[in-house]
Amino acid sequence: MNNRSPASAPSPSLKTASDPFMAAARRAVLEGATEPPFSSPLNQEGRAGLYSCAGCGAPLYKSSAKFPTSCGWPGFTQGTEGAIATRADHSHNMTRTEIHCARCGGHLGHVFDDGPTAQEHPEGTTMRHCVNGLALDFTPSGA
């Protein structure tokens, strides 16, 4: 993870979209909203592929880093090299680490240190990236 400044703005289509799904994605990515737990179809996504930023299309997570969680949001052990930026989040009377797309600054979710170990997952890092499914676009391998 890194703390680089965003290099490009989120997609104009995300900023101006009016359909309900895109409006919810806009709130998650641009305004830092959290989607309801267990609401994302990406929780159950098990195909090989790549998860990209819904705001700018930057590749964020490989499917090999995804693991099942009980928290209600897609979980990953790590992002692709240089893709994830962090900052302290002191909201809701707690301190957490917020994660963002390093390219556009779009809000992804939070990272916690209760993820799988290397013995529990091939890419285990003990980190759990808890990501809003609305902040991600999934492209299956070979698509």
GROMACS .gro file of N, CA and C in nm:
model
  429
    1MET      N    1   0.084  -0.118   0.000
    1MET     CA    2   0.000   0.000   0.000
    1MET      C    3   0.088   0.123   0.000
    2ASN      N    4   0.035   0.233  -0.049
    2ASN     CA    5   0.110   0.356  -0.050
    2ASN      C    6   0.018   0.472  -0.015
    3ASN      N    7   0.076   0.588  -0.004
    3ASN     CA    8  -0.001   0.707   0.029
    3ASN      C    9   0.013   0.812  -0.080
    4ARG      N   10   0.026   0.770  -0.205
    4ARG     CA   11   0.042   0.863  -0.315
    4ARG      C   12  -0.084   0.946  -0.336
    5SER      N   13  -0.064   1.063  -0.390
    5SER     CA   14  -0.178   1.148  -0.424
    5SER      C   15  -0.245   1.095  -0.550
    6PRO      N   16  -0.376   1.118  -0.564
    6PRO     CA   17  -0.445   1.074  -0.685
    6PRO      C   18  -0.386   1.141  -0.808
    7ALA      N   19  -0.374   1.066  -0.917
    7ALA     CA   20  -0.315   1.119  -1.039
    7ALA      C   21  -0.418   1.156  -1.144
    8SER      N   22  -0.538   1.102  -1.136
    8SER     CA   23  -0.640   1.139  -1.233
    8SER      C   24  -0.777   1.131  -1.167
    9ALA      N   25  -0.868   1.205  -1.222
    9ALA     CA   26  -1.003   1.215  -1.164
    9ALA      C   27  -1.088   1.094  -1.200
   10PRO      N   28  -1.190   1.067  -1.118
   10PRO     CA   29  -1.283   0.960  -1.152
   10PRO      C   30  -1.351   0.986  -1.286
   11SER      N   31  -1.398   0.881  -1.345
   11SER     CA   32  -1.465   0.886  -1.474
   11SER      C   33  -1.580   0.985  -1.474
   12PRO      N   34  -1.593   1.068  -1.578
   12PRO     CA   35  -1.705   1.161  -1.586
   12PRO      C   36  -1.840   1.090  -1.582
   13SER      N   37  -1.847   0.969  -1.639
   13SER     CA   38  -1.975   0.898  -1.639
   13SER      C   39  -2.019   0.864  -1.497
   14LEU      N   40  -1.925   0.836  -1.408
   14LEU     CA   41  -1.959   0.808  -1.269
   14LEU      C   42  -2.007   0.936  -1.201
   15LYS      N   43  -1.948   1.048  -1.236
   15LYS     CA   44  -1.986   1.175  -1.174
   15LYS      C   45  -2.126   1.220  -1.215
   16THR      N   46  -2.168   1.187  -1.336
   16THR     CA   47  -2.294   1.240  -1.387
   16THR      C   48  -2.403   1.135  -1.404
   17ALA      N   49  -2.375   1.010  -1.373
   17ALA     CA   50  -2.472   0.903  -1.394
   17ALA      C   51  -2.598   0.926  -1.313
   18SER      N   52  -2.713   0.893  -1.372
   18SER     CA   53  -2.839   0.918  -1.303
   18SER      C   54  -2.914   0.790  -1.266
   19ASP      N   55  -2.878   0.673  -1.324
   19ASP     CA   56  -2.952   0.553  -1.288
   19ASP      C   57  -2.917   0.514  -1.144
   20PRO      N   58  -3.007   0.444  -1.074
   20PRO     CA   59  -2.988   0.417  -0.931
   20PRO      C   60  -2.858   0.344  -0.897
   21PHE      N   61  -2.818   0.245  -0.978
   21PHE     CA   62  -2.695   0.173  -0.948
   21PHE      C   63  -2.576   0.267  -0.956
   22MET      N   64  -2.568   0.345  -1.063
   22MET     CA   65  -2.455   0.436  -1.079
   22MET      C   66  -2.457   0.546  -0.973
   23ALA      N   67  -2.575   0.589  -0.933
   23ALA     CA   68  -2.584   0.690  -0.827
   23ALA      C   69  -2.528   0.633  -0.696
   24ALA      N   70  -2.559   0.507  -0.666
   24ALA     CA   71  -2.506   0.443  -0.545
   24ALA      C   72  -2.355   0.426  -0.556
   25ALA      N   73  -2.306   0.389  -0.674
   25ALA     CA   74  -2.162   0.375  -0.695
   25ALA      C   75  -2.094   0.510  -0.677
   26ARG      N   76  -2.156   0.616  -0.729
   26ARG     CA   77  -2.100   0.750  -0.714
   26ARG      C   78  -2.089   0.786  -0.565
   27ARG      N   79  -2.194   0.759  -0.488
   27ARG     CA   80  -2.190   0.789  -0.345
   27ARG      C   81  -2.077   0.712  -0.276
   28ALA      N   82  -2.059   0.586  -0.313
   28ALA     CA   83  -1.953   0.505  -0.251
   28ALA      C   84  -1.815   0.554  -0.289
   29VAL      N   85  -1.791   0.573  -0.418
   29VAL     CA   86  -1.657   0.607  -0.468
   29VAL      C   87  -1.620   0.753  -0.443
   30LEU      N   88  -1.712   0.843  -0.473
   30LEU     CA   89  -1.679   0.986  -0.466
   30LEU      C   90  -1.709   1.049  -0.331
   31GLU      N   91  -1.806   0.993  -0.258
   31GLU     CA   92  -1.848   1.056  -0.133
   31GLU      C   93  -1.814   0.972  -0.010
   32GLY      N   94  -1.756   0.854  -0.029
   32GLY     CA   95  -1.715   0.771   0.084
   32GLY      C   96  -1.827   0.697   0.154
   33ALA      N   97  -1.942   0.682   0.088
   33ALA     CA   98  -2.054   0.609   0.149
   33ALA      C   99  -2.021   0.459   0.155
   34THR      N  100  -2.093   0.388   0.239
   34THR     CA  101  -2.076   0.243   0.251
   34THR      C  102  -2.204   0.175   0.206
   35GLU      N  103  -2.189   0.079   0.115
   35GLU     CA  104  -2.307   0.003   0.071
   35GLU      C  105  -2.353  -0.089   0.184
   36PRO      N  106  -2.480  -0.128   0.185
   36PRO     CA  107  -2.527  -0.220   0.289
   36PRO      C  108  -2.451  -0.353   0.283
   37PRO      N  109  -2.422  -0.412   0.399
   37PRO     CA  110  -2.352  -0.541   0.398
   37PRO      C  111  -2.434  -0.648   0.325
   38PHE      N  112  -2.362  -0.739   0.262
   38PHE     CA  113  -2.420  -0.854   0.190
   38PHE      C  114  -2.503  -0.812   0.069
   39SER      N  115  -2.489  -0.687   0.022
   39SER     CA  116  -2.569  -0.641  -0.091
   39SER      C  117  -2.498  -0.656  -0.225
   40SER      N  118  -2.368  -0.677  -0.225
   40SER     CA  119  -2.293  -0.683  -0.350
   40SER      C  120  -2.288  -0.824  -0.407
   41PRO      N  121  -2.321  -0.839  -0.536
   41PRO     CA  122  -2.304  -0.970  -0.600
   41PRO      C  123  -2.157  -1.013  -0.605
   42LEU      N  124  -2.065  -0.920  -0.588
   42LEU     CA  125  -1.922  -0.956  -0.589
   42LEU      C  126  -1.882  -1.036  -0.466
   43ASN      N  127  -1.964  -1.035  -0.362
   43ASN     CA  128  -1.935  -1.121  -0.246
   43ASN      C  129  -1.925  -1.266  -0.289
   44GLN      N  130  -2.009  -1.307  -0.382
   44GLN     CA  131  -2.015  -1.447  -0.426
   44GLN      C  132  -1.933  -1.474  -0.552
   45GLU      N  133  -1.870  -1.372  -0.608
   45GLU     CA  134  -1.795  -1.389  -0.733
   45GLU      C  135  -1.673  -1.478  -0.708
   46GLY      N  136  -1.665  -1.589  -0.780
   46GLY     CA  137  -1.554  -1.681  -0.760
   46GLY      C  138  -1.471  -1.707  -0.885
   47ARG      N  139  -1.506  -1.642  -0.995
   47ARG     CA  140  -1.430  -1.664  -1.119
   47ARG      C  141  -1.295  -1.593  -1.114
   48ALA      N  142  -1.202  -1.644  -1.192
   48ALA     CA  143  -1.073  -1.578  -1.208
   48ALA      C  144  -1.095  -1.450  -1.287
   49GLY      N  145  -1.021  -1.346  -1.251
   49GLY     CA  146  -1.035  -1.220  -1.323
   49GLY      C  147  -0.969  -1.107  -1.247
   50LEU      N  148  -1.010  -0.986  -1.284
   50LEU     CA  149  -0.949  -0.865  -1.229
   50LEU      C  150  -1.058  -0.770  -1.180
   51TYR      N  151  -1.036  -0.713  -1.064
   51TYR     CA  152  -1.127  -0.613  -1.006
   51TYR      C  153  -1.063  -0.476  -1.027
   52SER      N  154  -1.137  -0.387  -1.093
   52SER     CA  155  -1.086  -0.253  -1.126
   52SER      C  156  -1.169  -0.147  -1.056
   53CYS      N  157  -1.114  -0.027  -1.047
   53CYS     CA  158  -1.182   0.086  -0.985
   53CYS      C  159  -1.301   0.127  -1.070
   54ALA      N  160  -1.418   0.137  -1.008
   54ALA     CA  161  -1.539   0.181  -1.079
   54ALA      C  162  -1.529   0.328  -1.117
   55GLY      N  163  -1.439   0.401  -1.054
   55GLY     CA  164  -1.425   0.543  -1.083
   55GLY      C  165  -1.337   0.573  -1.202
   56CYS      N  166  -1.226   0.499  -1.217
   56CYS     CA  167  -1.132   0.533  -1.324
   56CYS      C  168  -1.083   0.414  -1.405
   57GLY      N  169  -1.118   0.293  -1.364
   57GLY     CA  170  -1.078   0.174  -1.438
   57GLY      C  171  -0.942   0.117  -1.402
   58ALA      N  172  -0.874   0.177  -1.306
   58ALA     CA  173  -0.741   0.126  -1.267
   58ALA      C  174  -0.754  -0.015  -1.210
   59PRO      N  175  -0.663  -0.107  -1.247
   59PRO     CA  176  -0.665  -0.242  -1.189
   59PRO      C  177  -0.628  -0.235  -1.041
   60LEU      N  178  -0.714  -0.293  -0.956
   60LEU     CA  179  -0.694  -0.284  -0.811
   60LEU      C  180  -0.660  -0.417  -0.745
   61TYR      N  181  -0.737  -0.522  -0.780
   61TYR     CA  182  -0.721  -0.651  -0.712
   61TYR      C  183  -0.728  -0.765  -0.812
   62LYS      N  184  -0.639  -0.862  -0.796
   62LYS     CA  185  -0.648  -0.987  -0.871
   62LYS      C  186  -0.743  -1.080  -0.797
   63SER      N  187  -0.814  -1.163  -0.871
   63SER     CA  188  -0.907  -1.256  -0.806
   63SER      C  189  -0.834  -1.352  -0.712
   64SER      N  190  -0.707  -1.378  -0.737
   64SER     CA  191  -0.630  -1.468  -0.650
   64SER      C  192  -0.611  -1.411  -0.510
   65ALA      N  193  -0.631  -1.280  -0.493
   65ALA     CA  194  -0.618  -1.217  -0.361
   65ALA      C  195  -0.752  -1.213  -0.287
   66LYS      N  196  -0.860  -1.255  -0.352
   66LYS     CA  197  -0.993  -1.252  -0.289
   66LYS      C  198  -1.010  -1.374  -0.199
   67PHE      N  199  -1.081  -1.353  -0.089
   67PHE     CA  200  -1.110  -1.464   0.002
   67PHE      C  201  -1.248  -1.444   0.062
   68PRO      N  202  -1.312  -1.553   0.105
   68PRO     CA  203  -1.446  -1.542   0.163
   68PRO      C  204  -1.441  -1.470   0.299
   69THR      N  205  -1.537  -1.382   0.321
   69THR     CA  206  -1.546  -1.312   0.449
   69THR      C  207  -1.687  -1.326   0.504
   70SER      N  208  -1.701  -1.297   0.631
   70SER     CA  209  -1.834  -1.296   0.692
   70SER      C  210  -1.877  -1.154   0.727
   71CYS      N  211  -1.800  -1.055   0.683
   71CYS     CA  212  -1.829  -0.916   0.719
   71CYS      C  213  -1.936  -0.853   0.630
   72GLY      N  214  -1.962  -0.911   0.512
   72GLY     CA  215  -2.065  -0.858   0.424
   72GLY      C  216  -2.015  -0.780   0.305
   73TRP      N  217  -1.882  -0.765   0.293
   73TRP     CA  218  -1.824  -0.695   0.180
   73TRP      C  219  -1.713  -0.781   0.121
   74PRO      N  220  -1.684  -0.766  -0.008
   74PRO     CA  221  -1.574  -0.842  -0.068
   74PRO      C  222  -1.443  -0.817   0.007
   75GLY      N  223  -1.365  -0.924   0.027
   75GLY     CA  224  -1.240  -0.913   0.100
   75GLY      C  225  -1.122  -0.958   0.015
   76PHE      N  226  -1.013  -0.886   0.026
   76PHE     CA  227  -0.890  -0.916  -0.048
   76PHE      C  228  -0.772  -0.906   0.047
   77THR      N  229  -0.669  -0.987   0.021
   77THR     CA  230  -0.550  -0.984   0.105
   77THR      C  231  -0.459  -0.867   0.072
   78GLN      N  232  -0.459  -0.825  -0.054
   78GLN     CA  233  -0.372  -0.716  -0.098
   78GLN      C  234  -0.417  -0.666  -0.234
   79GLY      N  235  -0.378  -0.543  -0.264
   79GLY     CA  236  -0.406  -0.486  -0.395
   79GLY      C  237  -0.292  -0.513  -0.491
   80THR      N  238  -0.313  -0.480  -0.618
   80THR     CA  239  -0.205  -0.491  -0.714
   80THR      C  240  -0.100  -0.384  -0.681
   81GLU      N  241   0.020  -0.405  -0.723
   81GLU     CA  242   0.132  -0.318  -0.689
   81GLU      C  243   0.101  -0.171  -0.716
   82GLY      N  244   0.109  -0.088  -0.613
   82GLY     CA  245   0.091   0.056  -0.625
   82GLY      C  246  -0.051   0.104  -0.648
   83ALA      N  247  -0.150   0.013  -0.639
   83ALA     CA  248  -0.288   0.049  -0.674
   83ALA      C  249  -0.368   0.110  -0.560
   84ILE      N  250  -0.327   0.084  -0.436
   84ILE     CA  251  -0.407   0.122  -0.320
   84ILE      C  252  -0.335   0.228  -0.237
   85ALA      N  253  -0.405   0.337  -0.207
   85ALA     CA  254  -0.353   0.441  -0.119
   85ALA      C  255  -0.431   0.436   0.012
   86THR      N  256  -0.370   0.483   0.119
   86THR     CA  257  -0.435   0.477   0.251
   86THR      C  258  -0.432   0.613   0.319
   87ARG      N  259  -0.522   0.627   0.416
   87ARG     CA  260  -0.517   0.743   0.506
   87ARG      C  261  -0.594   0.707   0.632
   88ALA      N  262  -0.564   0.777   0.739
   88ALA     CA  263  -0.633   0.753   0.866
   88ALA      C  264  -0.777   0.803   0.856
   89ASP      N  265  -0.868   0.726   0.913
   89ASP     CA  266  -1.010   0.761   0.917
   89ASP      C  267  -1.051   0.761   1.064
   90HIS      N  268  -1.091   0.877   1.114
   90HIS     CA  269  -1.128   0.891   1.255
   90HIS      C  270  -1.278   0.909   1.272
   91SER      N  271  -1.356   0.867   1.175
   91SER     CA  272  -1.502   0.883   1.183
   91SER      C  273  -1.563   0.779   1.276
   92HIS      N  274  -1.685   0.804   1.317
   92HIS     CA  275  -1.764   0.711   1.399
   92HIS      C  276  -1.695   0.676   1.531
   93ASN      N  277  -1.620   0.771   1.587
   93ASN     CA  278  -1.552   0.753   1.716
   93ASN      C  279  -1.457   0.633   1.718
   94MET      N  280  -1.391   0.607   1.606
   94MET     CA  281  -1.290   0.502   1.601
   94MET      C  282  -1.181   0.542   1.502
   95THR      N  283  -1.068   0.476   1.511
   95THR     CA  284  -0.959   0.500   1.417
   95THR      C  285  -0.943   0.377   1.330
   96ARG      N  286  -0.952   0.399   1.199
   96ARG     CA  287  -0.935   0.291   1.102
   96ARG      C  288  -0.845   0.341   0.990
   97THR      N  289  -0.806   0.250   0.903
   97THR     CA  290  -0.730   0.287   0.785
   97THR      C  291  -0.821   0.276   0.664
   98GLU      N  292  -0.845   0.390   0.600
   98GLU     CA  293  -0.930   0.396   0.483
   98GLU      C  294  -0.844   0.367   0.359
   99ILE      N  295  -0.902   0.295   0.263
   99ILE     CA  296  -0.829   0.265   0.139
   99ILE      C  297  -0.897   0.335   0.022
  100HIS      N  298  -0.813   0.379  -0.072
  100HIS     CA  299  -0.856   0.455  -0.189
  100HIS      C  300  -0.782   0.404  -0.312
  101CYS      N  301  -0.840   0.428  -0.427
  101CYS     CA  302  -0.770   0.404  -0.553
  101CYS      C  303  -0.654   0.503  -0.560
  102ALA      N  304  -0.533   0.455  -0.580
  102ALA     CA  305  -0.416   0.543  -0.586
  102ALA      C  306  -0.421   0.633  -0.709
  103ARG      N  307  -0.490   0.592  -0.814
  103ARG     CA  308  -0.496   0.673  -0.936
  103ARG      C  309  -0.594   0.789  -0.922
  104CYS      N  310  -0.718   0.763  -0.880
  104CYS     CA  311  -0.820   0.869  -0.882
  104CYS      C  312  -0.864   0.914  -0.743
  105GLY      N  313  -0.822   0.843  -0.639
  105GLY     CA  314  -0.862   0.881  -0.504
  105GLY      C  315  -0.998   0.830  -0.463
  106GLY      N  316  -1.062   0.749  -0.548
  106GLY     CA  317  -1.195   0.696  -0.517
  106GLY      C  318  -1.193   0.610  -0.392
  107HIS      N  319  -1.294   0.630  -0.306
  107HIS     CA  320  -1.306   0.554  -0.181
  107HIS      C  321  -1.337   0.408  -0.212
  108LEU      N  322  -1.262   0.317  -0.150
  108LEU     CA  323  -1.284   0.174  -0.168
  108LEU      C  324  -1.343   0.110  -0.043
  109GLY      N  325  -1.294   0.147   0.072
  109GLY     CA  326  -1.338   0.085   0.197
  109GLY      C  327  -1.232   0.104   0.304
  110HIS      N  328  -1.203  -0.003   0.378
  110HIS     CA  329  -1.106   0.003   0.487
  110HIS      C  330  -1.020  -0.123   0.486
  111VAL      N  331  -0.904  -0.114   0.549
  111VAL     CA  332  -0.817  -0.230   0.563
  111VAL      C  333  -0.798  -0.260   0.711
  112PHE      N  334  -0.802  -0.389   0.744
  112PHE     CA  335  -0.790  -0.436   0.882
  112PHE      C  336  -0.681  -0.543   0.888
  113ASP      N  337  -0.628  -0.568   1.006
  113ASP     CA  338  -0.519  -0.665   1.021
  113ASP      C  339  -0.568  -0.802   1.068
  114ASP      N  340  -0.691  -0.838   1.030
  114ASP     CA  341  -0.746  -0.967   1.070
  114ASP      C  342  -0.771  -1.060   0.951
  115GLY      N  343  -0.692  -1.042   0.845
  115GLY     CA  344  -0.706  -1.126   0.727
  115GLY      C  345  -0.634  -1.258   0.740
  116PRO      N  346  -0.642  -1.341   0.637
  116PRO     CA  347  -0.580  -1.474   0.642
  116PRO      C  348  -0.427  -1.467   0.640
  117THR      N  349  -0.367  -1.565   0.704
  117THR     CA  350  -0.221  -1.578   0.704
  117THR      C  351  -0.178  -1.653   0.579
  118ALA      N  352  -0.048  -1.661   0.557
  118ALA     CA  353   0.005  -1.734   0.442
  118ALA      C  354  -0.030  -1.882   0.450
  119GLN      N  355  -0.049  -1.935   0.569
  119GLN     CA  356  -0.089  -2.075   0.584
  119GLN      C  357  -0.236  -2.095   0.549
  120GLU      N  358  -0.317  -1.991   0.558
  120GLU     CA  359  -0.460  -2.001   0.532
  120GLU      C  360  -0.501  -1.964   0.389
  121HIS      N  361  -0.415  -1.890   0.320
  121HIS     CA  362  -0.447  -1.841   0.185
  121HIS      C  363  -0.317  -1.826   0.108
  122PRO      N  364  -0.314  -1.866  -0.021
  122PRO     CA  365  -0.189  -1.857  -0.098
  122PRO      C  366  -0.128  -1.717  -0.100
  123GLU      N  367  -0.213  -1.613  -0.093
  123GLU     CA  368  -0.162  -1.476  -0.092
  123GLU      C  369  -0.189  -1.409   0.042
  124GLY      N  370  -0.193  -1.490   0.148
  124GLY     CA  371  -0.223  -1.438   0.281
  124GLY      C  372  -0.120  -1.339   0.330
  125THR      N  373  -0.167  -1.230   0.385
  125THR     CA  374  -0.081  -1.123   0.436
  125THR      C  375  -0.121  -1.082   0.577
  126THR      N  376  -0.222  -1.141   0.633
  126THR     CA  377  -0.292  -1.104   0.757
  126THR      C  378  -0.369  -0.974   0.743
  127MET      N  379  -0.376  -0.919   0.623
  127MET     CA  380  -0.453  -0.797   0.599
  127MET      C  381  -0.586  -0.834   0.532
  128ARG      N  382  -0.691  -0.758   0.565
  128ARG     CA  383  -0.822  -0.776   0.502
  128ARG      C  384  -0.866  -0.642   0.446
  129HIS      N  385  -0.863  -0.632   0.313
  129HIS     CA  386  -0.917  -0.515   0.246
  129HIS      C  387  -1.067  -0.538   0.236
  130CYS      N  388  -1.144  -0.462   0.310
  130CYS     CA  389  -1.289  -0.472   0.313
  130CYS      C  390  -1.341  -0.366   0.216
  131VAL      N  391  -1.390  -0.409   0.099
  131VAL     CA  392  -1.413  -0.317  -0.013
  131VAL      C  393  -1.561  -0.311  -0.050
  132ASN      N  394  -1.610  -0.190  -0.072
  132ASN     CA  395  -1.744  -0.172  -0.126
  132ASN      C  396  -1.749  -0.235  -0.264
  133GLY      N  397  -1.841  -0.328  -0.285
  133GLY     CA  398  -1.856  -0.387  -0.418
  133GLY      C  399  -1.890  -0.283  -0.523
  134LEU      N  400  -1.962  -0.178  -0.484
  134LEU     CA  401  -1.998  -0.071  -0.577
  134LEU      C  402  -1.876   0.004  -0.629
  135ALA      N  403  -1.765  -0.003  -0.558
  135ALA     CA  404  -1.643   0.066  -0.598
  135ALA      C  405  -1.561  -0.014  -0.699
  136LEU      N  406  -1.608  -0.137  -0.729
  136LEU     CA  407  -1.532  -0.227  -0.815
  136LEU      C  408  -1.608  -0.265  -0.942
  137ASP      N  409  -1.533  -0.283  -1.049
  137ASP     CA  410  -1.583  -0.346  -1.171
  137ASP      C  411  -1.505  -0.475  -1.186
  138PHE      N  412  -1.573  -0.586  -1.211
  138PHE     CA  413  -1.507  -0.716  -1.227
  138PHE      C  414  -1.505  -0.755  -1.374
  139THR      N  415  -1.387  -0.796  -1.421
  139THR     CA  416  -1.371  -0.848  -1.557
  139THR      C  417  -1.316  -0.990  -1.546
  140PRO      N  418  -1.396  -1.090  -1.589
  140PRO     CA  419  -1.347  -1.228  -1.583
  140PRO      C  420  -1.228  -1.248  -1.677
  141SER      N  421  -1.139  -1.338  -1.642
  141SER     CA  422  -1.027  -1.372  -1.729
  141SER      C  423  -1.079  -1.420  -1.863
  142GLY      N  424  -1.013  -1.378  -1.969
  142GLY     CA  425  -1.052  -1.419  -2.103
  142GLY      C  426  -1.166  -1.339  -2.162
  143ALA      N  427  -1.217  -1.241  -2.089
  143ALA     CA  428  -1.330  -1.161  -2.141
  143ALA      C  429  -1.281  -1.050  -2.230
   0.00000   0.00000   0.00000
